[in-house]
PDB file of C-alpha atoms in Angstrom:
ATOM      1  CA  MET A 852     131.765  85.906  48.473  1.00 46.00           C
ATOM      2  CA  PRO A 853     132.240  82.250  47.526  1.00 50.00           C
ATOM      3  CA  LEU A 854     129.213  80.021  47.062  1.00 66.00           C
ATOM      4  CA  ALA A 855     128.547  77.995  50.219  1.00 85.00           C
ATOM      5  CA  MET A 856     125.540  75.913  49.240  1.00 94.00           C
ATOM      6  CA  ASN A 857     123.959  73.708  51.884  1.00 96.00           C
ATOM      7  CA  ARG A 858     123.923  70.072  50.744  1.00 96.00           C
ATOM      8  CA  ASP A 859     121.891  68.664  53.663  1.00 97.00           C
ATOM      9  CA  VAL A 860     118.710  70.684  53.989  1.00 98.00           C
ATOM     10  CA  PHE A 861     115.773  70.481  56.359  1.00 98.00           C
ATOM     11  CA  ILE A 862     112.391  71.974  55.608  1.00 98.00           C
ATOM     12  CA  THR A 863     110.199  73.712  58.167  1.00 98.00           C
ATOM     13  CA  CYS A 864     106.489  74.071  57.421  1.00 98.00           C
ATOM     14  CA  ALA A 865     104.800  77.070  59.067  1.00 98.00           C
ATOM     15  CA  VAL A 866     101.335  75.575  59.220  1.00 98.00           C
ATOM     16  CA  THR A 867      98.827  78.367  59.920  1.00 97.00           C
ATOM     17  CA  GLY A 868     100.250  81.565  61.473  1.00 93.00           C
ATOM     18  CA  ALA A 869      98.268  84.291  63.185  1.00 91.00           C
ATOM     19  CA  GLY A 870      97.392  86.535  60.270  1.00 89.00           C
ATOM     20  CA  ASP A 871      94.028  87.233  58.662  1.00 90.00           C
ATOM     21  CA  THR A 872      94.391  84.539  56.007  1.00 93.00           C
ATOM     22  CA  VAL A 873      91.399  82.344  56.836  1.00 93.00           C
ATOM     23  CA  SER A 874      89.072  84.431  54.651  1.00 92.00           C
ATOM     24  CA  LYS A 875      91.517  84.233  51.737  1.00 94.00           C
ATOM     25  CA  SER A 876      91.966  80.470  51.469  1.00 93.00           C
ATOM     26  CA  GLY A 877      89.904  77.487  52.552  1.00 94.00           C
ATOM     27  CA  HIS A 878      93.138  75.523  52.998  1.00 96.00           C
ATOM     28  CA  VAL A 879      94.255  77.508  56.067  1.00 96.00           C
ATOM     29  CA  PRO A 880      93.679  75.204  59.060  1.00 97.00           C
ATOM     30  CA  ILE A 881      91.731  76.600  62.011  1.00 98.00           C
ATOM     31  CA  THR A 882      90.785  73.943  64.555  1.00 98.00           C
ATOM     32  CA  PRO A 883      93.388  71.897  66.467  1.00 98.00           C
ATOM     33  CA  LYS A 884      92.362  68.830  64.453  1.00 98.00           C
ATOM     34  CA  GLN A 885      92.808  70.682  61.157  1.00 98.00           C
ATOM     35  CA  ILE A 886      96.141  72.203  62.239  1.00 98.00           C
ATOM     36  CA  ALA A 887      97.493  68.832  63.361  1.00 98.00           C
ATOM     37  CA  GLU A 888      96.301  67.049  60.221  1.00 98.00           C
ATOM     38  CA  SER A 889      97.848  69.716  57.998  1.00 98.00           C
ATOM     39  CA  ALA A 890     101.120  69.473  59.954  1.00 98.00           C
ATOM     40  CA  ILE A 891     101.112  65.680  59.607  1.00 98.00           C
ATOM     41  CA  ASP A 892     100.473  65.926  55.857  1.00 98.00           C
ATOM     42  CA  ALA A 893     103.363  68.403  55.588  1.00 98.00           C
ATOM     43  CA  ALA A 894     105.638  65.977  57.445  1.00 98.00           C
ATOM     44  CA  LYS A 895     104.662  63.167  55.076  1.00 98.00           C
ATOM     45  CA  ALA A 896     105.489  65.477  52.161  1.00 98.00           C
ATOM     46  CA  GLY A 897     109.017  66.056  53.477  1.00 98.00           C
ATOM     47  CA  ALA A 898     108.959  68.646  56.260  1.00 98.00           C
ATOM     48  CA  ALA A 899     111.250  67.691  59.148  1.00 98.00           C
ATOM     49  CA  VAL A 900     109.886  70.511  61.356  1.00 98.00           C
ATOM     50  CA  VAL A 901     106.350  71.875  61.756  1.00 98.00           C
ATOM     51  CA  HIS A 902     105.923  75.359  63.205  1.00 98.00           C
ATOM     52  CA  CYS A 903     102.474  75.803  64.768  1.00 98.00           C
ATOM     53  CA  HIS A 904     100.266  78.625  65.947  1.00 98.00           C
ATOM     54  CA  VAL A 905      96.712  78.020  67.141  1.00 98.00           C
ATOM     55  CA  ARG A 906      93.473  79.782  66.253  1.00 98.00           C
ATOM     56  CA  ASP A 907      90.101  80.228  67.903  1.00 96.00           C
ATOM     57  CA  PRO A 908      88.102  77.284  66.502  1.00 96.00           C
ATOM     58  CA  GLU A 909      84.966  79.433  66.187  1.00 95.00           C
ATOM     59  CA  THR A 910      86.365  82.603  64.609  1.00 95.00           C
ATOM     60  CA  GLY A 911      89.722  81.619  63.122  1.00 95.00           C
ATOM     61  CA  ALA A 912      91.402  84.502  64.957  1.00 94.00           C
ATOM     62  CA  ALA A 913      94.840  84.057  66.509  1.00 94.00           C
ATOM     63  CA  SER A 914      94.780  82.577  70.004  1.00 96.00           C
ATOM     64  CA  ARG A 915      97.101  81.858  72.942  1.00 95.00           C
ATOM     65  CA  ARG A 916      94.885  79.239  74.618  1.00 96.00           C
ATOM     66  CA  ASN A 917      96.969  76.489  76.196  1.00 97.00           C
ATOM     67  CA  ASP A 918      94.269  73.849  75.696  1.00 98.00           C
ATOM     68  CA  LEU A 919      94.411  74.405  71.940  1.00 98.00           C
ATOM     69  CA  TYR A 920      98.204  74.037  71.905  1.00 98.00           C
ATOM     70  CA  LYS A 921      97.902  70.890  74.008  1.00 98.00           C
ATOM     71  CA  GLU A 922      95.427  69.318  71.600  1.00 98.00           C
ATOM     72  CA  VAL A 923      97.587  70.157  68.572  1.00 98.00           C
ATOM     73  CA  THR A 924     100.659  68.766  70.343  1.00 98.00           C
ATOM     74  CA  ASP A 925      98.941  65.537  71.385  1.00 98.00           C
ATOM     75  CA  ARG A 926      97.499  64.935  67.922  1.00 98.00           C
ATOM     76  CA  ILE A 927     100.855  65.443  66.184  1.00 98.00           C
ATOM     77  CA  ARG A 928     102.738  63.284  68.680  1.00 97.00           C
ATOM     78  CA  SER A 929     100.237  60.434  68.336  1.00 96.00           C
ATOM     79  CA  ALA A 930     100.451  60.423  64.534  1.00 96.00           C
ATOM     80  CA  ASP A 931     102.036  57.702  62.446  1.00 94.00           C
ATOM     81  CA  VAL A 932     104.773  60.048  61.193  1.00 95.00           C
ATOM     82  CA  ASP A 933     107.776  61.515  62.999  1.00 97.00           C
ATOM     83  CA  VAL A 934     108.308  65.274  62.934  1.00 98.00           C
ATOM     84  CA  VAL A 935     110.035  67.918  65.076  1.00 98.00           C
ATOM     85  CA  LEU A 936     107.469  70.119  66.819  1.00 98.00           C
ATOM     86  CA  ASN A 937     108.067  73.882  66.907  1.00 98.00           C
ATOM     87  CA  LEU A 938     105.497  76.026  68.743  1.00 98.00           C
ATOM     88  CA  THR A 939     105.339  79.790  68.428  1.00 97.00           C
ATOM     89  CA  ALA A 940     105.990  81.931  71.484  1.00 95.00           C
ATOM     90  CA  GLY A 941     105.481  85.140  69.549  1.00 89.00           C
ATOM     91  CA  MET A 942     101.989  85.891  70.799  1.00 89.00           C
ATOM     92  CA  GLY A 943     101.377  88.335  73.644  1.00 91.00           C
ATOM     93  CA  GLY A 944     103.477  91.217  72.336  1.00 91.00           C
ATOM     94  CA  ASP A 945     100.897  92.972  70.144  1.00 91.00           C
ATOM     95  CA  LEU A 946     100.594  96.704  70.741  1.00 90.00           C
ATOM     96  CA  ILE A 947      98.064  98.763  68.778  1.00 91.00           C
ATOM     97  CA  PHE A 948      98.019 102.482  69.392  1.00 92.00           C
ATOM     98  CA  GLY A 949      94.995 104.785  69.122  1.00 90.00           C
ATOM     99  CA  ASP A 950      95.183 107.213  66.217  1.00 88.00           C
ATOM    100  CA  VAL A 951      97.935 109.547  65.056  1.00 90.00           C
ATOM    101  CA  GLU A 952      96.613 112.441  67.144  1.00 91.00           C
ATOM    102  CA  ARG A 953      95.757 110.413  70.262  1.00 92.00           C
ATOM    103  CA  PRO A 954      98.027 107.355  70.436  1.00 90.00           C
ATOM    104  CA  LEU A 955      96.850 106.732  74.006  1.00 92.00           C
ATOM    105  CA  PRO A 956      94.790 105.029  75.237  1.00 93.00           C
ATOM    106  CA  LEU A 957      95.718 101.923  73.296  1.00 90.00           C
ATOM    107  CA  ASN A 958      93.249 100.306  70.949  1.00 90.00           C
ATOM    108  CA  ASP A 959      91.715  97.369  72.815  1.00 87.00           C
ATOM    109  CA  ARG A 960      90.889  95.637  69.548  1.00 86.00           C
ATOM    110  CA  GLY A 961      94.022  93.722  68.734  1.00 86.00           C
ATOM    111  CA  THR A 962      96.258  94.820  71.612  1.00 91.00           C
ATOM    112  CA  ASP A 963      97.432  91.700  73.415  1.00 92.00           C
ATOM    113  CA  MET A 964     100.217  92.175  75.957  1.00 93.00           C
ATOM    114  CA  ALA A 965     101.294  89.409  78.325  1.00 95.00           C
ATOM    115  CA  GLY A 966     104.162  88.798  80.725  1.00 95.00           C
ATOM    116  CA  ALA A 967     107.083  86.482  80.036  1.00 96.00           C
ATOM    117  CA  SER A 968     105.695  83.571  82.072  1.00 96.00           C
ATOM    118  CA  GLU A 969     102.308  83.772  80.366  1.00 97.00           C
ATOM    119  CA  ARG A 970     103.879  84.016  76.913  1.00 96.00           C
ATOM    120  CA  VAL A 971     105.730  80.733  77.424  1.00 97.00           C
ATOM    121  CA  SER A 972     103.128  78.934  79.569  1.00 98.00           C
ATOM    122  CA  HIS A 973     102.065  76.692  76.662  1.00 98.00           C
ATOM    123  CA  VAL A 974     105.724  75.885  76.021  1.00 98.00           C
ATOM    124  CA  ALA A 975     106.123  74.800  79.648  1.00 98.00           C
ATOM    125  CA  GLU A 976     102.987  72.652  79.401  1.00 97.00           C
ATOM    126  CA  CYS A 977     103.598  71.069  75.983  1.00 98.00           C
ATOM    127  CA  LEU A 978     107.438  70.980  75.971  1.00 98.00           C
ATOM    128  CA  PRO A 979     107.971  71.124  72.200  1.00 98.00           C
ATOM    129  CA  GLU A 980     111.444  70.455  70.882  1.00 98.00           C
ATOM    130  CA  ILE A 981     111.683  74.018  69.515  1.00 98.00           C
ATOM    131  CA  CYS A 982     109.828  77.267  70.210  1.00 98.00           C
ATOM    132  CA  THR A 983     110.251  80.626  68.540  1.00 97.00           C
ATOM    133  CA  LEU A 984     111.649  83.831  70.048  1.00 97.00           C
ATOM    134  CA  ASP A 985     110.970  86.978  67.991  1.00 96.00           C
ATOM    135  CA  CYS A 986     114.177  88.810  68.733  1.00 93.00           C
ATOM    136  CA  GLY A 987     113.166  92.459  68.543  1.00 92.00           C
ATOM    137  CA  THR A 988     110.519  95.170  68.289  1.00 95.00           C
ATOM    138  CA  MET A 989     109.347  96.584  64.963  1.00 94.00           C
ATOM    139  CA  ASN A 990     106.574  98.372  63.118  1.00 93.00           C
ATOM    140  CA  PHE A 991     104.615  95.464  61.703  1.00 85.00           C
ATOM    141  CA  SER A 992     102.533  95.737  58.548  1.00 77.00           C
ATOM    142  CA  LEU A 993     100.184  98.726  58.287  1.00 75.00           C
ATOM    143  CA  GLY A 994      98.418 101.130  60.620  1.00 87.00           C
ATOM    144  CA  ASP A 995      99.383 101.498  64.277  1.00 90.00           C
ATOM    145  CA  TYR A 996     100.506  97.954  65.125  1.00 91.00           C
ATOM    146  CA  VAL A 997     103.882  97.462  66.798  1.00 93.00           C
ATOM    147  CA  MET A 998     105.313  94.003  67.514  1.00 93.00           C
ATOM    148  CA  THR A 999     106.934  94.514  70.917  1.00 94.00           C
ATOM    149  CA  ASN A1000     109.740  92.414  72.359  1.00 95.00           C
ATOM    150  CA  THR A1001     111.875  94.462  74.738  1.00 96.00           C
ATOM    151  CA  PRO A1002     115.402  93.418  75.750  1.00 96.00           C
ATOM    152  CA  SER A1003     114.204  92.602  79.282  1.00 97.00           C
ATOM    153  CA  MET A1004     111.291  90.536  77.964  1.00 97.00           C
ATOM    154  CA  LEU A1005     113.537  88.651  75.539  1.00 97.00           C
ATOM    155  CA  ARG A1006     116.100  87.895  78.231  1.00 98.00           C
ATOM    156  CA  ALA A1007     113.377  86.551  80.533  1.00 97.00           C
ATOM    157  CA  MET A1008     111.728  84.448  77.825  1.00 97.00           C
ATOM    158  CA  ALA A1009     115.033  83.085  76.545  1.00 98.00           C
ATOM    159  CA  LYS A1010     116.042  81.988  80.043  1.00 97.00           C
ATOM    160  CA  LYS A1011     112.696  80.261  80.602  1.00 97.00           C
ATOM    161  CA  MET A1012     112.977  78.405  77.294  1.00 97.00           C
ATOM    162  CA  THR A1013     116.537  77.307  77.983  1.00 97.00           C
ATOM    163  CA  ASP A1014     115.682  76.230  81.536  1.00 96.00           C
ATOM    164  CA  LEU A1015     112.824  74.118  80.131  1.00 97.00           C
ATOM    165  CA  GLY A1016     115.199  72.335  77.770  1.00 96.00           C
ATOM    166  CA  VAL A1017     113.393  73.722  74.707  1.00 97.00           C
ATOM    167  CA  ARG A1018     115.572  75.018  71.861  1.00 97.00           C
ATOM    168  CA  PRO A1019     114.714  78.646  70.979  1.00 97.00           C
ATOM    169  CA  GLU A1020     114.486  79.408  67.288  1.00 98.00           C
ATOM    170  CA  ILE A1021     115.484  83.057  67.031  1.00 98.00           C
ATOM    171  CA  GLU A1022     113.231  84.818  64.536  1.00 97.00           C
ATOM    172  CA  ALA A1023     115.176  87.736  63.097  1.00 98.00           C
ATOM    173  CA  PHE A1024     113.276  90.324  61.072  1.00 96.00           C
ATOM    174  CA  ASP A1025     116.206  92.727  60.695  1.00 96.00           C
ATOM    175  CA  THR A1026     119.946  92.939  61.332  1.00 95.00           C
ATOM    176  CA  GLY A1027     119.489  94.472  64.791  1.00 95.00           C
ATOM    177  CA  HIS A1028     117.626  91.345  65.849  1.00 97.00           C
ATOM    178  CA  LEU A1029     120.669  89.269  64.939  1.00 97.00           C
ATOM    179  CA  TRP A1030     122.834  91.668  66.934  1.00 96.00           C
ATOM    180  CA  PHE A1031     120.682  91.085  70.020  1.00 97.00           C
ATOM    181  CA  ALA A1032     120.657  87.316  69.434  1.00 97.00           C
ATOM    182  CA  LYS A1033     124.450  87.404  69.675  1.00 97.00           C
ATOM    183  CA  GLN A1034     124.081  89.274  72.960  1.00 97.00           C
ATOM    184  CA  LEU A1035     121.727  86.589  74.308  1.00 97.00           C
ATOM    185  CA  ALA A1036     124.293  83.962  73.354  1.00 97.00           C
ATOM    186  CA  GLU A1037     127.128  85.946  74.975  1.00 96.00           C
ATOM    187  CA  GLU A1038     125.121  86.141  78.202  1.00 97.00           C
ATOM    188  CA  GLY A1039     124.458  82.390  78.118  1.00 96.00           C
ATOM    189  CA  LEU A1040     120.690  82.836  77.804  1.00 97.00           C
ATOM    190  CA  ILE A1041     120.596  80.786  74.610  1.00 96.00           C
ATOM    191  CA  GLU A1042     122.914  77.849  74.173  1.00 95.00           C
ATOM    192  CA  ASP A1043     124.678  76.097  71.313  1.00 95.00           C
ATOM    193  CA  PRO A1044     123.661  74.881  68.829  1.00 96.00           C
ATOM    194  CA  ILE A1045     121.868  78.116  68.016  1.00 97.00           C
ATOM    195  CA  LEU A1046     119.043  78.161  65.484  1.00 98.00           C
ATOM    196  CA  ILE A1047     118.045  81.281  63.542  1.00 98.00           C
ATOM    197  CA  GLN A1048     115.105  81.927  61.205  1.00 98.00           C
ATOM    198  CA  LEU A1049     115.691  84.831  58.822  1.00 98.00           C
ATOM    199  CA  CYS A1050     112.275  86.404  58.213  1.00 97.00           C
ATOM    200  CA  MET A1051     112.455  88.371  54.971  1.00 97.00           C
ATOM    201  CA  GLY A1052     110.006  90.710  53.308  1.00 95.00           C
ATOM    202  CA  ILE A1053     107.760  91.410  56.313  1.00 93.00           C
ATOM    203  CA  PRO A1054     106.777  95.102  56.423  1.00 92.00           C
ATOM    204  CA  TRP A1055     108.686  96.899  57.928  1.00 93.00           C
ATOM    205  CA  GLY A1056     111.621  94.660  58.610  1.00 93.00           C
ATOM    206  CA  ALA A1057     114.320  93.505  56.234  1.00 95.00           C
ATOM    207  CA  PRO A1058     113.182  93.567  52.591  1.00 96.00           C
ATOM    208  CA  ASP A1059     113.689  90.328  50.691  1.00 94.00           C
ATOM    209  CA  ASP A1060     116.052  91.600  47.993  1.00 95.00           C
ATOM    210  CA  LEU A1061     119.226  89.532  47.710  1.00 94.00           C
ATOM    211  CA  ASN A1062     121.563  92.288  48.911  1.00 95.00           C
ATOM    212  CA  THR A1063     119.645  92.607  52.175  1.00 96.00           C
ATOM    213  CA  PHE A1064     119.300  88.840  52.470  1.00 97.00           C
ATOM    214  CA  MET A1065     123.053  88.355  52.152  1.00 95.00           C
ATOM    215  CA  ALA A1066     123.626  91.117  54.712  1.00 95.00           C
ATOM    216  CA  MET A1067     121.468  89.073  57.096  1.00 96.00           C
ATOM    217  CA  VAL A1068     123.265  85.830  56.215  1.00 96.00           C
ATOM    218  CA  ASN A1069     126.674  87.454  56.666  1.00 95.00           C
ATOM    219  CA  ASN A1070     125.673  88.515  60.188  1.00 94.00           C
ATOM    220  CA  VAL A1071     124.879  84.933  61.226  1.00 96.00           C
ATOM    221  CA  PRO A1072     127.895  83.362  62.982  1.00 95.00           C
ATOM    222  CA  SER A1073     129.281  80.461  60.976  1.00 92.00           C
ATOM    223  CA  SER A1074     128.654  77.989  63.798  1.00 95.00           C
ATOM    224  CA  TRP A1075     124.910  78.767  63.924  1.00 97.00           C
ATOM    225  CA  THR A1076     122.229  77.005  61.861  1.00 97.00           C
ATOM    226  CA  PHE A1077     119.855  79.179  59.892  1.00 97.00           C
ATOM    227  CA  SER A1078     116.724  78.877  57.794  1.00 98.00           C
ATOM    228  CA  ALA A1079     115.107  81.598  55.730  1.00 98.00           C
ATOM    229  CA  PHE A1080     111.811  82.472  54.126  1.00 97.00           C
ATOM    230  CA  SER A1081     109.992  85.289  52.418  1.00 97.00           C
ATOM    231  CA  ILE A1082     106.282  85.989  52.258  1.00 95.00           C
ATOM    232  CA  GLY A1083     103.911  86.423  49.355  1.00 86.00           C
ATOM    233  CA  ARG A1084     105.029  86.351  45.745  1.00 89.00           C
ATOM    234  CA  ASN A1085     108.704  85.610  46.506  1.00 92.00           C
ATOM    235  CA  ALA A1086     108.008  82.811  48.986  1.00 94.00           C
ATOM    236  CA  MET A1087     108.630  79.974  46.546  1.00 93.00           C
ATOM    237  CA  ALA A1088     111.826  81.573  45.223  1.00 94.00           C
ATOM    238  CA  TYR A1089     113.368  81.659  48.677  1.00 97.00           C
ATOM    239  CA  PRO A1090     114.010  77.905  49.064  1.00 97.00           C
ATOM    240  CA  ALA A1091     116.618  78.247  46.312  1.00 97.00           C
ATOM    241  CA  ALA A1092     118.076  81.455  47.775  1.00 96.00           C
ATOM    242  CA  ALA A1093     118.291  79.963  51.275  1.00 97.00           C
ATOM    243  CA  VAL A1094     120.020  76.781  50.133  1.00 98.00           C
ATOM    244  CA  LEU A1095     122.494  78.666  47.917  1.00 96.00           C
ATOM    245  CA  ALA A1096     123.376  80.881  50.878  1.00 96.00           C
ATOM    246  CA  GLY A1097     124.100  77.842  53.070  1.00 96.00           C
ATOM    247  CA  GLY A1098     120.806  77.668  54.931  1.00 97.00           C
ATOM    248  CA  ASN A1099     117.640  75.655  55.302  1.00 98.00           C
ATOM    249  CA  VAL A1100     114.105  76.192  54.050  1.00 98.00           C
ATOM    250  CA  ARG A1101     110.765  77.336  55.439  1.00 98.00           C
ATOM    251  CA  VAL A1102     107.499  77.292  53.523  1.00 98.00           C
ATOM    252  CA  GLY A1103     103.857  77.102  54.600  1.00 97.00           C
ATOM    253  CA  LEU A1104     100.500  78.826  54.729  1.00 97.00           C
ATOM    254  CA  GLU A1105     101.664  81.211  57.457  1.00 96.00           C
ATOM    255  CA  ASP A1106     103.872  82.857  54.847  1.00 96.00           C
ATOM    256  CA  ASN A1107     102.196  82.267  51.494  1.00 96.00           C
ATOM    257  CA  LEU A1108      98.870  80.878  50.253  1.00 96.00           C
ATOM    258  CA  TYR A1109      99.804  80.068  46.653  1.00 94.00           C
ATOM    259  CA  ALA A1110     101.684  77.320  44.804  1.00 92.00           C
ATOM    260  CA  GLY A1111     101.605  79.447  41.654  1.00 89.00           C
ATOM    261  CA  LYS A1112      99.692  82.362  40.166  1.00 88.00           C
ATOM    262  CA  GLY A1113      96.048  81.911  41.159  1.00 90.00           C
ATOM    263  CA  MET A1114      96.713  78.413  42.547  1.00 92.00           C
ATOM    264  CA  LEU A1115      95.752  78.167  46.226  1.00 96.00           C
ATOM    265  CA  ALA A1116      97.922  75.551  47.936  1.00 96.00           C
ATOM    266  CA  THR A1117      97.869  73.217  50.902  1.00 98.00           C
ATOM    267  CA  ASN A1118     100.808  73.007  53.270  1.00 98.00           C
ATOM    268  CA  ALA A1119     101.735  69.612  51.829  1.00 98.00           C
ATOM    269  CA  GLN A1120     101.790  71.035  48.302  1.00 98.00           C
ATOM    270  CA  LEU A1121     104.092  73.876  49.356  1.00 98.00           C
ATOM    271  CA  VAL A1122     106.436  71.384  51.009  1.00 98.00           C
ATOM    272  CA  GLU A1123     106.395  69.181  47.909  1.00 98.00           C
ATOM    273  CA  LYS A1124     107.382  72.156  45.743  1.00 97.00           C
ATOM    274  CA  ALA A1125     110.198  73.025  48.152  1.00 98.00           C
ATOM    275  CA  VAL A1126     111.447  69.424  48.034  1.00 98.00           C
ATOM    276  CA  GLN A1127     111.522  69.590  44.234  1.00 97.00           C
ATOM    277  CA  VAL A1128     113.529  72.824  44.324  1.00 97.00           C
ATOM    278  CA  VAL A1129     116.054  71.561  46.881  1.00 97.00           C
ATOM    279  CA  GLU A1130     116.575  68.182  45.253  1.00 97.00           C
ATOM    280  CA  GLY A1131     116.715  69.803  41.813  1.00 97.00           C
ATOM    281  CA  MET A1132     119.667  71.830  43.083  1.00 96.00           C
ATOM    282  CA  GLY A1133     121.507  68.637  44.013  1.00 96.00           C
ATOM    283  CA  ALA A1134     120.964  68.872  47.771  1.00 97.00           C
ATOM    284  CA  ARG A1135     119.542  66.204  50.088  1.00 97.00           C
ATOM    285  CA  ILE A1136     116.445  66.567  52.242  1.00 98.00           C
ATOM    286  CA  ILE A1137     117.136  65.461  55.815  1.00 98.00           C
ATOM    287  CA  GLY A1138     114.490  64.195  58.196  1.00 98.00           C
ATOM    288  CA  PRO A1139     113.588  64.782  61.821  1.00 98.00           C
ATOM    289  CA  GLU A1140     116.153  62.411  63.331  1.00 97.00           C
ATOM    290  CA  ASP A1141     119.003  64.161  61.520  1.00 98.00           C
ATOM    291  CA  VAL A1142     117.620  67.526  62.636  1.00 98.00           C
ATOM    292  CA  ARG A1143     117.531  66.332  66.251  1.00 98.00           C
ATOM    293  CA  LYS A1144     121.179  65.268  66.037  1.00 97.00           C
ATOM    294  CA  LYS A1145     122.195  68.518  64.378  1.00 97.00           C
ATOM    295  CA  LEU A1146     120.393  70.746  66.902  1.00 97.00           C
ATOM    296  CA  LYS A1147     120.714  68.475  69.971  1.00 96.00           C
ATOM    297  CA  LEU A1148     116.968  68.345  70.465  1.00 96.00           C
ATOM    298  CA  THR A1149     115.123  66.354  73.099  1.00 88.00           C
ATOM    299  CA  LYS A1150     112.362  64.242  71.531  1.00 90.00           C
ATOM    300  CA  ARG A1151     109.218  64.038  73.626  1.00 85.00           C
TER     301      ARG A1151
END
């Protein structure tokens, strides 16, 4: 296929995530103050969008507490830098089975299942410009953990997001997730302009080899806007791959802790490296105002 490089690129920084990364790097932000400050630093480094989870301030574990989201939101919005706020809505679909001989009852440690209204309650309260919608169910990482997002749940969440005037960012971990995203669009549950994040290399979704990546890209309708990332060792190679394929860039400590071999990074440092890659390819980094125009976002 012909090269269709993106010349006007925006960078999303995924600030902290929900994974067990706190013990692996002291740079992973935990408290609302730390998360907001890290997001602000990433924006100053060149990120037009910051994608935020929250964590329990005492333990560092993933959390869905609305008060934590509200504090992060207020701190970012009161900062001296402009940035598009993207809050996760992926929490509340964590299913952990018992063992291989007795899958039921479920394992209470880690299982976190919530209804559609509860899963987007922080979105309704904080009204970010973007929130994520993980568009499918999959075996996730190791053991007995399944990330669950049923068609009925996704339809309900998508409608709530759209009714709130918040742009869903479809997170697609495999080609079937893109297929269902098209169905949501056909049913009018998500509206143009449609934003997709291609999530590569997450076990056991789409691997991050280039053949699979281009299969994902080729399943994104040409009128949609997409970004892409990979995790771990290939994370800092993916800015180049995403831009060459016509997309935008995501980096951040949710996906990768290192700026190089043995070099633990901050979010700002990862964004700075992504800026160098994109500009070194001859593309332009666009800021939050251009992103708002492109995606028809409502600034709050």
